[in-house]
Tab-separated table of C-alpha atoms and ligand atoms in Angstrom:
chain	number	residue	atom	x	y	z
A	4	MET	CA	-26.542	2.841	26.637
A	5	SER	CA	-23.355	4.889	26.386
A	6	HIS	CA	-21.270	4.589	23.271
A	7	HIS	CA	-17.710	4.971	24.485
A	8	TYR	CA	-17.161	1.244	25.065
A	9	ASN	CA	-14.861	-0.799	22.898
A	10	MET	CA	-17.272	-3.613	22.088
A	11	PRO	CA	-15.704	-7.053	22.028
A	12	ASN	CA	-16.206	-9.378	19.069
A	13	GLY	CA	-19.595	-11.067	19.143
A	14	PHE	CA	-21.260	-8.195	20.999
A	15	GLY	CA	-22.670	-5.095	19.428
A	16	ASP	CA	-24.967	-2.191	19.771
A	17	ARG	CA	-28.171	-1.879	17.727
A	18	GLU	CA	-29.973	1.395	18.201
A	19	GLY	CA	-28.666	1.647	21.716
A	20	SER	CA	-29.434	-1.930	22.752
A	21	LEU	CA	-26.837	-4.592	23.474
A	22	PHE	CA	-26.856	-7.648	21.271
A	23	CYS	CA	-24.947	-10.917	21.442
A	24	GLU	CA	-24.675	-11.800	17.766
A	25	ALA	CA	-28.257	-11.359	16.478
A	26	VAL	CA	-30.019	-11.767	19.825
A	27	SER	CA	-30.711	-8.899	22.188
A	28	ALA	CA	-29.477	-9.091	25.751
A	29	ASP	CA	-32.944	-8.151	26.967
A	30	SER	CA	-34.624	-11.039	25.176
A	31	LEU	CA	-32.005	-13.465	26.559
A	32	ALA	CA	-32.608	-12.241	30.102
A	33	GLN	CA	-36.344	-12.510	29.617
A	34	ARG	CA	-36.164	-16.014	28.221
A	35	PHE	CA	-33.570	-17.498	30.533
A	36	GLY	CA	-33.606	-15.289	33.633
A	37	THR	CA	-30.722	-13.631	35.432
A	38	PRO	CA	-27.928	-13.825	36.438
A	39	LEU	CA	-27.051	-15.311	33.056
A	40	TYR	CA	-23.764	-16.091	31.349
A	41	VAL	CA	-23.994	-15.469	27.602
A	42	TYR	CA	-21.321	-16.528	25.103
A	43	SER	CA	-20.888	-15.795	21.402
A	44	GLN	CA	-19.992	-18.876	19.391
A	45	THR	CA	-18.646	-16.709	16.575
A	46	ALA	CA	-16.359	-14.819	18.931
A	47	ILE	CA	-14.887	-18.063	20.309
A	48	THR	CA	-14.454	-19.470	16.803
A	49	GLU	CA	-12.749	-16.283	15.619
A	50	ALA	CA	-10.445	-16.067	18.618
A	51	PHE	CA	-9.357	-19.662	18.049
A	52	ALA	CA	-8.838	-18.942	14.338
A	53	GLU	CA	-6.589	-16.041	15.250
A	54	TRP	CA	-4.229	-18.381	17.066
A	55	THR	CA	-4.315	-20.856	14.187
A	56	LYS	CA	-3.528	-18.096	11.705
A	57	ALA	CA	-0.746	-16.772	13.923
A	58	PHE	CA	1.076	-20.100	13.617
A	59	GLY	CA	0.665	-20.266	9.845
A	60	VAL	CA	2.472	-23.289	8.478
A	61	ALA	CA	4.517	-23.873	11.632
A	62	ASP	CA	4.053	-27.237	13.296
A	63	HIS	CA	1.943	-26.438	16.348
A	64	LEU	CA	-0.730	-27.468	18.836
A	65	ILE	CA	-3.090	-25.086	20.611
A	66	CYS	CA	-4.157	-26.494	23.987
A	67	PHE	CA	-7.094	-24.507	25.354
A	68	ALA	CA	-6.731	-24.028	29.123
A	69	VAL	CA	-9.892	-25.720	30.371
A	70	LYS	CA	-9.898	-23.810	33.669
A	71	ALA	CA	-10.855	-20.621	31.828
A	72	ASN	CA	-14.191	-22.050	30.722
A	73	SER	CA	-14.967	-25.715	31.127
A	74	ASN	CA	-18.542	-25.939	29.856
A	75	ILE	CA	-18.836	-29.150	27.834
A	76	ALA	CA	-20.513	-27.372	24.894
A	77	ILE	CA	-17.639	-24.913	24.644
A	78	LEU	CA	-15.042	-27.673	24.945
A	79	LYS	CA	-16.847	-29.570	22.192
A	80	LEU	CA	-16.896	-26.497	19.956
A	81	LEU	CA	-13.150	-26.071	20.475
A	82	ALA	CA	-12.467	-29.790	19.966
A	83	ARG	CA	-14.294	-29.566	16.611
A	84	LEU	CA	-12.090	-26.624	15.671
A	85	GLY	CA	-9.093	-28.893	16.263
A	86	SER	CA	-8.087	-27.630	19.682
A	87	GLY	CA	-6.111	-29.611	22.196
A	88	PHE	CA	-6.516	-28.974	25.919
A	89	ASP	CA	-4.442	-27.989	28.915
A	90	ILE	CA	-5.876	-29.609	32.026
A	91	VAL	CA	-5.012	-29.333	35.711
A	92	SER	CA	-7.156	-32.086	37.215
A	93	GLY	CA	-8.755	-35.441	36.554
A	94	GLY	CA	-12.083	-33.621	36.517
A	95	GLU	CA	-10.955	-31.421	33.645
A	96	LEU	CA	-9.697	-34.482	31.777
A	97	GLN	CA	-13.074	-36.163	32.177
A	98	ARG	CA	-14.804	-33.037	30.910
A	99	VAL	CA	-12.567	-33.008	27.830
A	100	LEU	CA	-13.299	-36.678	27.147
A	101	ALA	CA	-17.034	-36.173	27.734
A	102	ALA	CA	-16.887	-33.347	25.192
A	103	GLY	CA	-15.297	-35.631	22.611
A	104	GLY	CA	-11.838	-34.078	22.931
A	105	ASP	CA	-8.823	-36.047	21.749
A	106	ALA	CA	-6.719	-37.347	24.679
A	107	ALA	CA	-3.689	-37.355	22.401
A	108	LYS	CA	-3.942	-33.551	22.336
A	109	VAL	CA	-4.116	-33.119	26.117
A	110	VAL	CA	-1.312	-31.781	28.304
A	111	PHE	CA	-1.613	-32.166	32.064
A	112	SER	CA	-0.279	-29.228	34.106
A	113	GLY	CA	-0.387	-28.511	37.832
A	114	VAL	CA	1.813	-28.741	40.938
A	115	GLY	CA	-0.128	-31.513	42.633
A	116	LYS	CA	-1.358	-34.452	40.586
A	117	SER	CA	-2.809	-37.342	42.577
A	118	GLY	CA	-2.047	-40.987	41.834
A	119	ALA	CA	-5.634	-41.495	40.683
A	120	GLU	CA	-5.405	-38.543	38.293
A	121	ILE	CA	-2.110	-39.763	36.858
A	122	GLU	CA	-3.579	-43.237	36.332
A	123	LEU	CA	-6.619	-41.779	34.602
A	124	ALA	CA	-4.428	-39.692	32.291
A	125	LEU	CA	-2.103	-42.575	31.461
A	126	THR	CA	-5.029	-44.839	30.695
A	127	ALA	CA	-6.662	-42.198	28.502
A	128	GLY	CA	-3.377	-41.782	26.625
A	129	ILE	CA	-2.722	-38.075	27.037
A	130	ARG	CA	-0.092	-36.305	25.011
A	131	CYS	CA	2.133	-35.319	27.911
A	132	PHE	CA	2.514	-34.705	31.663
A	133	ASN	CA	3.885	-31.252	32.454
A	134	VAL	CA	5.944	-32.294	35.462
A	135	GLU	CA	6.568	-29.843	38.279
A	136	SER	CA	8.627	-31.750	40.878
A	137	ALA	CA	10.896	-34.732	41.495
A	138	SER	CA	8.209	-36.359	43.647
A	139	GLU	CA	5.686	-36.080	40.839
A	140	LEU	CA	8.107	-37.616	38.349
A	141	ALA	CA	8.737	-40.535	40.720
A	142	LEU	CA	5.007	-41.092	41.164
A	143	ILE	CA	4.373	-41.023	37.400
A	144	GLU	CA	7.184	-43.522	36.907
A	145	GLU	CA	5.805	-45.861	39.559
A	146	ILE	CA	2.289	-45.768	38.110
A	147	ALA	CA	3.481	-46.141	34.511
A	148	ARG	CA	5.489	-49.218	35.520
A	149	ARG	CA	2.517	-50.753	37.310
A	150	LEU	CA	0.246	-50.121	34.313
A	151	ASN	CA	2.895	-51.291	31.890
A	152	LYS	CA	2.800	-47.998	29.998
A	153	VAL	CA	5.280	-45.392	28.869
A	154	ALA	CA	4.577	-41.895	30.224
A	155	PRO	CA	5.465	-38.968	27.940
A	156	ILE	CA	6.760	-36.088	30.019
A	157	SER	CA	7.746	-32.447	29.802
A	158	VAL	CA	9.333	-30.516	32.646
A	159	ARG	CA	7.842	-27.162	33.581
A	160	LEU	CA	10.638	-24.657	33.794
A	161	ASN	CA	10.284	-21.779	36.213
A	162	PRO	CA	12.351	-19.202	34.327
A	163	ASP	CA	12.244	-16.590	37.112
A	164	VAL	CA	10.855	-13.835	34.899
A	165	ASP	CA	8.425	-11.152	35.947
A	166	ALA	CA	5.171	-11.411	34.008
A	167	LYS	CA	4.199	-7.908	35.193
A	168	THR	CA	0.669	-8.884	36.054
A	169	HIS	CA	-1.390	-9.150	39.286
A	170	HIS	CA	0.726	-10.977	41.901
A	171	TYR	CA	-1.980	-13.633	42.431
A	172	ILE	CA	-1.744	-14.694	38.779
A	173	SER	CA	2.000	-14.377	38.297
A	174	THR	CA	3.556	-17.831	38.192
A	175	GLY	CA	7.059	-17.600	36.718
A	176	LEU	CA	9.015	-16.143	39.619
A	177	LYS	CA	11.379	-18.029	41.922
A	178	GLU	CA	9.090	-17.417	44.872
A	179	ASN	CA	6.087	-18.958	43.086
A	180	LYS	CA	5.163	-22.590	43.699
A	181	PHE	CA	5.236	-23.455	39.982
A	182	GLY	CA	7.813	-25.339	37.938
A	183	VAL	CA	11.464	-26.030	38.734
A	184	ASN	CA	14.679	-24.165	37.979
A	185	ALA	CA	17.001	-25.162	35.137
A	186	GLU	CA	19.343	-27.200	37.361
A	187	ILE	CA	16.547	-29.324	38.796
A	188	ALA	CA	14.977	-29.613	35.340
A	189	LYS	CA	18.201	-31.157	34.026
A	190	THR	CA	18.209	-33.716	36.842
A	191	LEU	CA	14.598	-34.621	36.084
A	192	TYR	CA	15.302	-34.990	32.357
A	193	ARG	CA	18.300	-37.206	33.100
A	194	ALA	CA	16.177	-39.403	35.358
A	195	ALA	CA	13.427	-39.610	32.742
A	196	HIS	CA	15.929	-40.346	29.982
A	197	GLU	CA	17.331	-43.247	31.968
A	198	SER	CA	13.932	-44.669	32.878
A	199	ASP	CA	12.387	-47.355	30.674
A	200	VAL	CA	8.858	-46.113	31.361
A	201	LEU	CA	9.345	-42.328	31.096
A	202	LEU	CA	9.760	-40.570	27.781
A	203	PRO	CA	10.982	-36.958	27.795
A	204	ILE	CA	9.234	-35.390	24.780
A	205	GLY	CA	8.858	-31.708	25.585
A	206	ILE	CA	9.517	-28.703	27.747
A	207	ASP	CA	7.038	-26.174	29.049
A	208	CYS	CA	6.525	-23.079	31.113
A	209	HIS	CA	3.710	-20.750	32.075
A	210	ILE	CA	4.662	-17.467	33.645
A	211	GLY	CA	1.328	-15.864	34.418
A	212	SER	CA	-1.995	-14.674	33.127
A	213	GLN	CA	-3.354	-11.447	31.610
A	214	LEU	CA	0.073	-10.512	30.216
A	215	THR	CA	0.017	-7.341	28.159
A	216	GLU	CA	3.611	-7.368	26.930
A	217	ILE	CA	5.631	-9.710	24.747
A	218	GLU	CA	8.886	-9.214	26.591
A	219	PRO	CA	8.256	-11.613	29.504
A	220	PHE	CA	7.346	-14.314	26.952
A	221	SER	CA	10.562	-13.688	24.997
A	222	ASP	CA	12.568	-13.821	28.207
A	223	SER	CA	11.165	-17.164	29.185
A	224	VAL	CA	11.531	-18.520	25.648
A	225	LYS	CA	15.217	-17.638	25.840
A	226	HIS	CA	15.543	-19.799	28.957
A	227	LEU	CA	13.573	-22.657	27.378
A	228	LYS	CA	15.798	-22.556	24.324
A	229	ASN	CA	19.004	-22.638	26.374
A	230	LEU	CA	17.769	-25.671	28.226
A	231	VAL	CA	16.706	-27.458	25.025
A	232	LEU	CA	20.187	-26.926	23.556
A	233	ASP	CA	21.896	-28.055	26.735
A	234	LEU	CA	19.808	-31.233	26.789
A	235	ARG	CA	20.572	-31.878	23.104
A	236	SER	CA	24.264	-31.773	23.870
A	237	ARG	CA	23.604	-34.551	26.403
A	238	GLY	CA	21.698	-36.662	23.914
A	239	ILE	CA	18.202	-35.773	25.127
A	240	ASN	CA	16.189	-34.602	22.138
A	241	LEU	CA	12.841	-33.005	22.860
A	242	GLN	CA	10.091	-32.683	20.257
A	243	HIS	CA	8.040	-29.780	21.492
A	244	ILE	CA	8.253	-26.450	23.297
A	245	ASP	CA	5.138	-25.337	25.157
A	246	ILE	CA	5.210	-21.655	26.088
A	247	GLY	CA	2.100	-21.824	28.289
A	248	GLY	CA	-0.866	-19.472	28.187
A	249	GLY	CA	-1.183	-15.990	29.508
A	250	LEU	CA	-1.814	-13.569	26.651
A	251	GLY	CA	-4.120	-10.883	28.036
A	252	ILE	CA	-7.303	-9.360	26.677
A	253	GLN	CA	-8.620	-5.842	26.696
A	254	TYR	CA	-10.891	-5.347	29.720
A	255	ARG	CA	-10.600	-1.582	29.814
A	256	ASP	CA	-7.878	0.310	27.998
A	257	GLU	CA	-5.042	-2.234	28.018
A	258	GLU	CA	-3.028	-2.385	24.812
A	259	VAL	CA	-2.628	-6.099	24.214
A	260	PRO	CA	-0.284	-7.602	21.626
A	261	SER	CA	-1.965	-9.770	18.994
A	262	ALA	CA	-1.563	-13.549	18.919
A	263	LYS	CA	0.332	-13.070	15.659
A	264	ALA	CA	2.792	-10.596	17.192
A	265	LEU	CA	3.457	-12.990	20.059
A	266	ILE	CA	3.930	-16.048	17.853
A	267	ASP	CA	6.105	-14.125	15.376
A	268	SER	CA	8.459	-13.136	18.155
A	269	VAL	CA	8.532	-16.660	19.571
A	270	ARG	CA	9.195	-18.127	16.128
A	271	ASP	CA	12.047	-15.683	15.557
A	272	GLN	CA	13.719	-17.255	18.570
A	273	LEU	CA	12.687	-20.863	18.097
A	274	ASP	CA	12.340	-21.728	14.410
A	275	GLU	CA	15.960	-22.828	14.138
A	276	LEU	CA	15.263	-25.570	16.704
A	277	SER	CA	12.716	-27.211	14.351
A	278	MET	CA	10.443	-28.247	17.181
A	279	GLU	CA	6.678	-28.365	17.458
A	280	LEU	CA	5.323	-25.240	19.176
A	281	MET	CA	2.633	-25.532	21.770
A	282	ILE	CA	0.621	-22.928	23.607
A	283	GLU	CA	-2.011	-23.067	26.364
A	284	PRO	CA	-4.277	-20.038	25.905
A	285	GLY	CA	-7.429	-19.721	27.983
A	286	ARG	CA	-8.524	-16.146	28.493
A	287	SER	CA	-7.561	-14.942	25.005
A	288	ILE	CA	-9.942	-17.491	23.444
A	289	VAL	CA	-13.044	-17.121	25.612
A	290	GLY	CA	-12.600	-14.015	27.775
A	291	ASN	CA	-14.157	-11.416	25.551
A	292	ALA	CA	-16.635	-13.886	24.062
A	293	GLY	CA	-18.763	-13.857	27.213
A	294	ALA	CA	-20.881	-11.462	29.249
A	295	LEU	CA	-22.737	-11.781	32.519
A	296	LEU	CA	-26.273	-10.356	32.452
A	297	THR	CA	-27.658	-9.147	35.738
A	298	ARG	CA	-30.690	-7.161	36.834
A	299	VAL	CA	-30.723	-4.132	39.093
A	300	MET	CA	-32.805	-5.064	42.126
A	301	VAL	CA	-32.372	-2.087	44.394
A	302	ILE	CA	-30.994	1.408	44.066
A	303	LYS	CA	-29.774	2.611	47.397
A	304	GLU	CA	-28.422	5.995	48.390
A	305	GLY	CA	-25.798	5.560	51.091
A	306	GLU	CA	-24.387	8.518	52.976
A	307	LYS	CA	-21.148	8.429	51.037
A	308	LYS	CA	-21.990	6.267	48.050
A	309	ARG	CA	-24.824	5.292	45.803
A	310	PHE	CA	-25.297	1.563	45.278
A	311	ALA	CA	-26.876	-0.455	42.509
A	312	VAL	CA	-27.632	-3.823	44.115
A	313	VAL	CA	-27.804	-6.372	41.313
A	314	ASP	CA	-28.795	-10.047	41.262
A	315	ALA	CA	-25.287	-11.301	40.385
A	316	ALA	CA	-22.670	-11.383	43.111
A	317	MET	CA	-19.122	-12.416	43.947
A	318	ASN	CA	-20.258	-16.033	43.930
A	319	ASP	CA	-21.166	-15.609	40.231
A	320	LEU	CA	-18.167	-13.502	39.196
A	321	LEU	CA	-15.275	-13.493	41.646
A	322	ARG	CA	-12.644	-11.556	39.694
A	323	PRO	CA	-13.528	-8.051	40.941
A	324	ALA	CA	-13.584	-9.209	44.584
A	325	LEU	CA	-10.477	-11.388	44.371
A	326	TYR	CA	-8.166	-9.341	42.153
A	327	SER	CA	-9.843	-5.938	42.170
A	328	ALA	CA	-10.290	-6.706	38.478
A	329	TRP	CA	-12.014	-4.072	36.359
A	330	GLN	CA	-14.681	-5.260	33.912
A	331	THR	CA	-16.941	-3.058	31.832
A	332	ILE	CA	-20.484	-2.785	33.160
A	333	MET	CA	-23.046	-1.336	30.791
A	334	GLU	CA	-26.747	-0.756	30.404
A	335	THR	CA	-28.242	-3.163	27.879
A	336	ALA	CA	-30.814	-0.656	26.612
A	337	PRO	CA	-31.412	3.076	26.800
A	338	CYS	CA	-33.557	3.844	29.813
A	339	GLY	CA	-33.543	7.589	29.993
A	340	ALA	CA	-32.498	7.789	33.622
A	341	GLU	CA	-29.938	10.432	34.424
A	342	PRO	CA	-26.432	8.877	34.409
A	343	ARG	CA	-25.087	8.802	37.953
A	344	VAL	CA	-22.142	7.159	39.681
A	345	TYR	CA	-22.785	3.816	41.379
A	346	ASP	CA	-20.971	1.021	43.124
A	347	VAL	CA	-22.438	-2.063	41.490
A	348	VAL	CA	-22.730	-4.642	44.258
A	349	GLY	CA	-24.270	-8.061	44.802
A	350	PRO	CA	-26.530	-9.328	47.589
A	351	VAL	CA	-23.787	-11.390	49.301
A	352	CYS	CA	-22.964	-10.420	52.871
A	353	GLU	CA	-19.403	-9.246	52.331
A	354	THR	CA	-18.070	-5.757	51.724
A	355	GLY	CA	-15.816	-7.340	49.077
A	356	ASP	CA	-18.906	-8.315	47.117
A	357	PHE	CA	-18.845	-5.862	44.254
A	358	LEU	CA	-18.772	-6.147	40.469
A	359	GLY	CA	-17.575	-2.607	39.851
A	360	LYS	CA	-16.969	0.610	41.730
A	361	ASP	CA	-17.700	4.182	40.739
A	362	ARG	CA	-19.432	3.350	37.477
A	363	LYS	CA	-21.477	5.928	35.646
A	364	LEU	CA	-24.804	4.375	34.671
A	365	GLY	CA	-28.234	5.607	33.678
A	366	ILE	CA	-30.421	3.045	35.434
A	367	THR	CA	-33.551	2.462	37.434
A	368	GLU	CA	-34.615	-0.591	39.422
A	369	GLY	CA	-35.460	-3.522	37.169
A	370	ASP	CA	-33.022	-2.523	34.429
A	371	LEU	CA	-30.629	-5.029	32.919
A	372	LEU	CA	-26.848	-4.635	33.034
A	373	ALA	CA	-24.116	-6.555	31.245
A	374	VAL	CA	-20.687	-7.244	32.682
A	375	LEU	CA	-18.386	-7.720	29.698
A	376	GLY	CA	-15.222	-9.808	29.448
A	377	ALA	CA	-16.839	-12.518	31.572
A	378	GLY	CA	-16.182	-15.539	29.319
A	379	ALA	CA	-12.971	-16.587	31.092
A	380	TYR	CA	-12.669	-17.345	34.823
A	381	GLY	CA	-16.270	-16.268	35.279
A	382	PHE	CA	-18.520	-19.282	35.595
A	383	THR	CA	-15.580	-21.604	36.369
A	384	MET	CA	-14.751	-19.654	39.519
A	385	SER	CA	-18.352	-19.356	40.649
A	386	SER	CA	-19.568	-20.903	43.893
A	387	ASN	CA	-22.683	-21.423	45.970
A	388	TYR	CA	-21.676	-19.007	48.715
A	389	ASN	CA	-24.730	-17.711	50.574
A	390	SER	CA	-26.591	-20.747	49.163
A	391	ARG	CA	-26.975	-19.056	45.826
A	392	PRO	CA	-27.653	-21.450	42.935
A	393	ARG	CA	-25.189	-20.984	40.116
A	394	ALA	CA	-26.244	-19.055	37.014
A	395	ALA	CA	-27.382	-20.574	33.722
A	396	GLU	CA	-25.137	-20.410	30.643
A	397	VAL	CA	-26.306	-19.739	27.097
A	398	LEU	CA	-24.397	-20.063	23.832
A	399	VAL	CA	-25.525	-17.753	21.036
A	400	SER	CA	-24.937	-18.385	17.364
A	401	GLY	CA	-26.545	-15.949	14.944
A	402	THR	CA	-30.219	-15.808	15.852
A	403	ASP	CA	-30.081	-19.004	17.942
A	404	ALA	CA	-29.584	-19.156	21.685
A	405	HIS	CA	-28.988	-22.520	23.349
A	406	VAL	CA	-28.889	-23.263	27.045
A	407	ILE	CA	-25.578	-24.993	27.675
A	408	ARG	CA	-26.022	-25.193	31.413
A	409	LYS	CA	-29.323	-25.051	33.223
A	410	ARG	CA	-29.708	-22.752	36.152
A	411	GLU	CA	-28.997	-24.681	39.321
A	412	ARG	CA	-31.993	-25.427	41.527
A	413	VAL	CA	-31.908	-24.789	45.240
A	414	GLU	CA	-32.438	-28.528	45.887
A	415	ASP	CA	-29.212	-29.183	43.973
A	416	LEU	CA	-27.352	-27.300	46.673
A	417	TRP	CA	-27.994	-29.874	49.373
A	418	ALA	CA	-28.256	-32.946	47.159
A	419	ASN	CA	-25.040	-34.353	48.672
A	420	GLU	CA	-25.747	-33.419	52.245
A	421	CYS	CA	-26.775	-36.143	54.679
A	422	LEU	CA	-28.718	-36.246	57.886
A	423	PRO	CA	-27.080	-38.716	60.279
A	424	GLU	CA	-29.643	-40.695	62.247
A	425	PRO	CA	-29.016	-39.048	65.645
A	426	ILE	CA	-29.581	-35.609	64.123
A	427	ALA	CA	-32.511	-36.674	61.984
A	428	SER	CA	-34.284	-38.233	64.967
A	429	GLY	CA	-33.233	-35.530	67.389
A	430	SER	CA	-31.755	-38.007	69.880
B	4	LLP	N1	-1.520	-22.943	31.403
B	4	LLP	C1	-1.346	-23.031	32.744
B	4	LLP	C2	-0.434	-24.019	33.292
B	4	LLP	C3	-2.087	-22.167	33.580
B	4	LLP	O1	-1.911	-22.257	34.897
B	4	LLP	C4	-2.968	-21.220	33.017
B	4	LLP	C5	-3.742	-20.311	33.859
B	4	LLP	C6	-3.113	-21.192	31.617
B	4	LLP	C7	-2.366	-22.065	30.841
B	4	LLP	C8	-4.050	-20.251	30.907
B	4	LLP	O2	-3.725	-18.921	31.083
B	4	LLP	P1	-4.539	-17.783	30.295
B	4	LLP	O3	-4.217	-17.907	28.819
B	4	LLP	O4	-5.966	-17.974	30.551
B	4	LLP	O5	-4.017	-16.532	30.876
B	4	LLP	N2	-8.400	-16.691	37.660
B	4	LLP	C9	-7.442	-15.733	37.133
B	4	LLP	C10	-6.515	-16.355	36.112
B	4	LLP	C11	-5.766	-17.564	36.644
B	4	LLP	C12	-4.897	-18.216	35.602
B	4	LLP	C13	-4.351	-19.503	36.080
B	4	LLP	N3	-3.580	-20.236	35.138
B	4	LLP	C14	-8.219	-14.547	36.562
B	4	LLP	O6	-9.437	-14.560	36.595
B	4	LLP	O7	-7.617	-13.575	36.134
């Protein structure tokens, strides 16, 4: 194992072998098989505590973005730590409730909420709908009236600021589908203010993910603040400001501001408003708390490149294929093989199926590798492409390792498929 990696919290190196807390990666792979998602409970707990500390005495609510990692055990851990949740579907809401999360700490984001999802959220009594269009507001109003409930709403402002991140995960620009501009937001607030079943209680935005600078946050906060003051002058008094998620993590050599630095700068701008601050972090809580363990199946010398074919693929971890994302790949134990440069690829039949390119590794067939920074948007973006069962997930705490999701069985893959009679009988 090379020693130039910046090891994330929860992972460490003991005499050249990779450990998650007090359990070696090799023993986890042996016990549970590969590919395997491994998470450190301590790392998640500490990352959450960093956000809590960053707010200090300020009135606040941290709503973990469920899409980053939606395993029920992890949601339950976060719920116990006092976390709220940012959801984008009825499915995520049901996960939060199944995990014992408090509906009163749930905000519901997303550009397309169905009537059924809105009804579910209203019935559960969520904290707030983060509304993204006039049509959505009208639908919420109609459903609230039918259910005889009052729907708390926030309008998602699209502040037209550049988050300076990958264009697929940038959400706060005019050309993006998210949120509404300030003019439309004012119309929506007026409509909500005049409705007897809508209650405008907050304002929100989310400008993108894996942000490595504070400036785009400050820019959007400036726009949020202007709108809050404008609404106040019209008699609409909001209680909270939700600045969304998006703070990045270190995957390679990014310099990422701390949660404290971000919140300090936001508070400098917002404290005078005396509102509750909300945030929707996903990646910064779980990203570096997870790794994907995978075994080298084949070493193959191509004419131009050398490949390490591993047993995890783009269906297990999509980020490299989808965003050309770079994640550290390391040997989990010293093996003695001469370090050479490999493309680390999966068995899926696509040239885009790679976990890393041009990585220097000392490996032989059968060795175990770890892909770091896999705790966020890893398992949640996995699929069954190529009829590959999804990986198992394990949560490690000290010397204990608990399976929090069993490896899928091949039969699970076609459990919902049906054979219509004419096909079954061949007629
Ligand atoms: N709030 C809203 C409304 C969001 O859309 C997102 C993420 C978050 C919060 C959490 O953002 P975070 O703190 O995790 O950056 N699959 C991509 C990331 C997509 C992010 C989508 N929205 C990736 O793997 O990089």
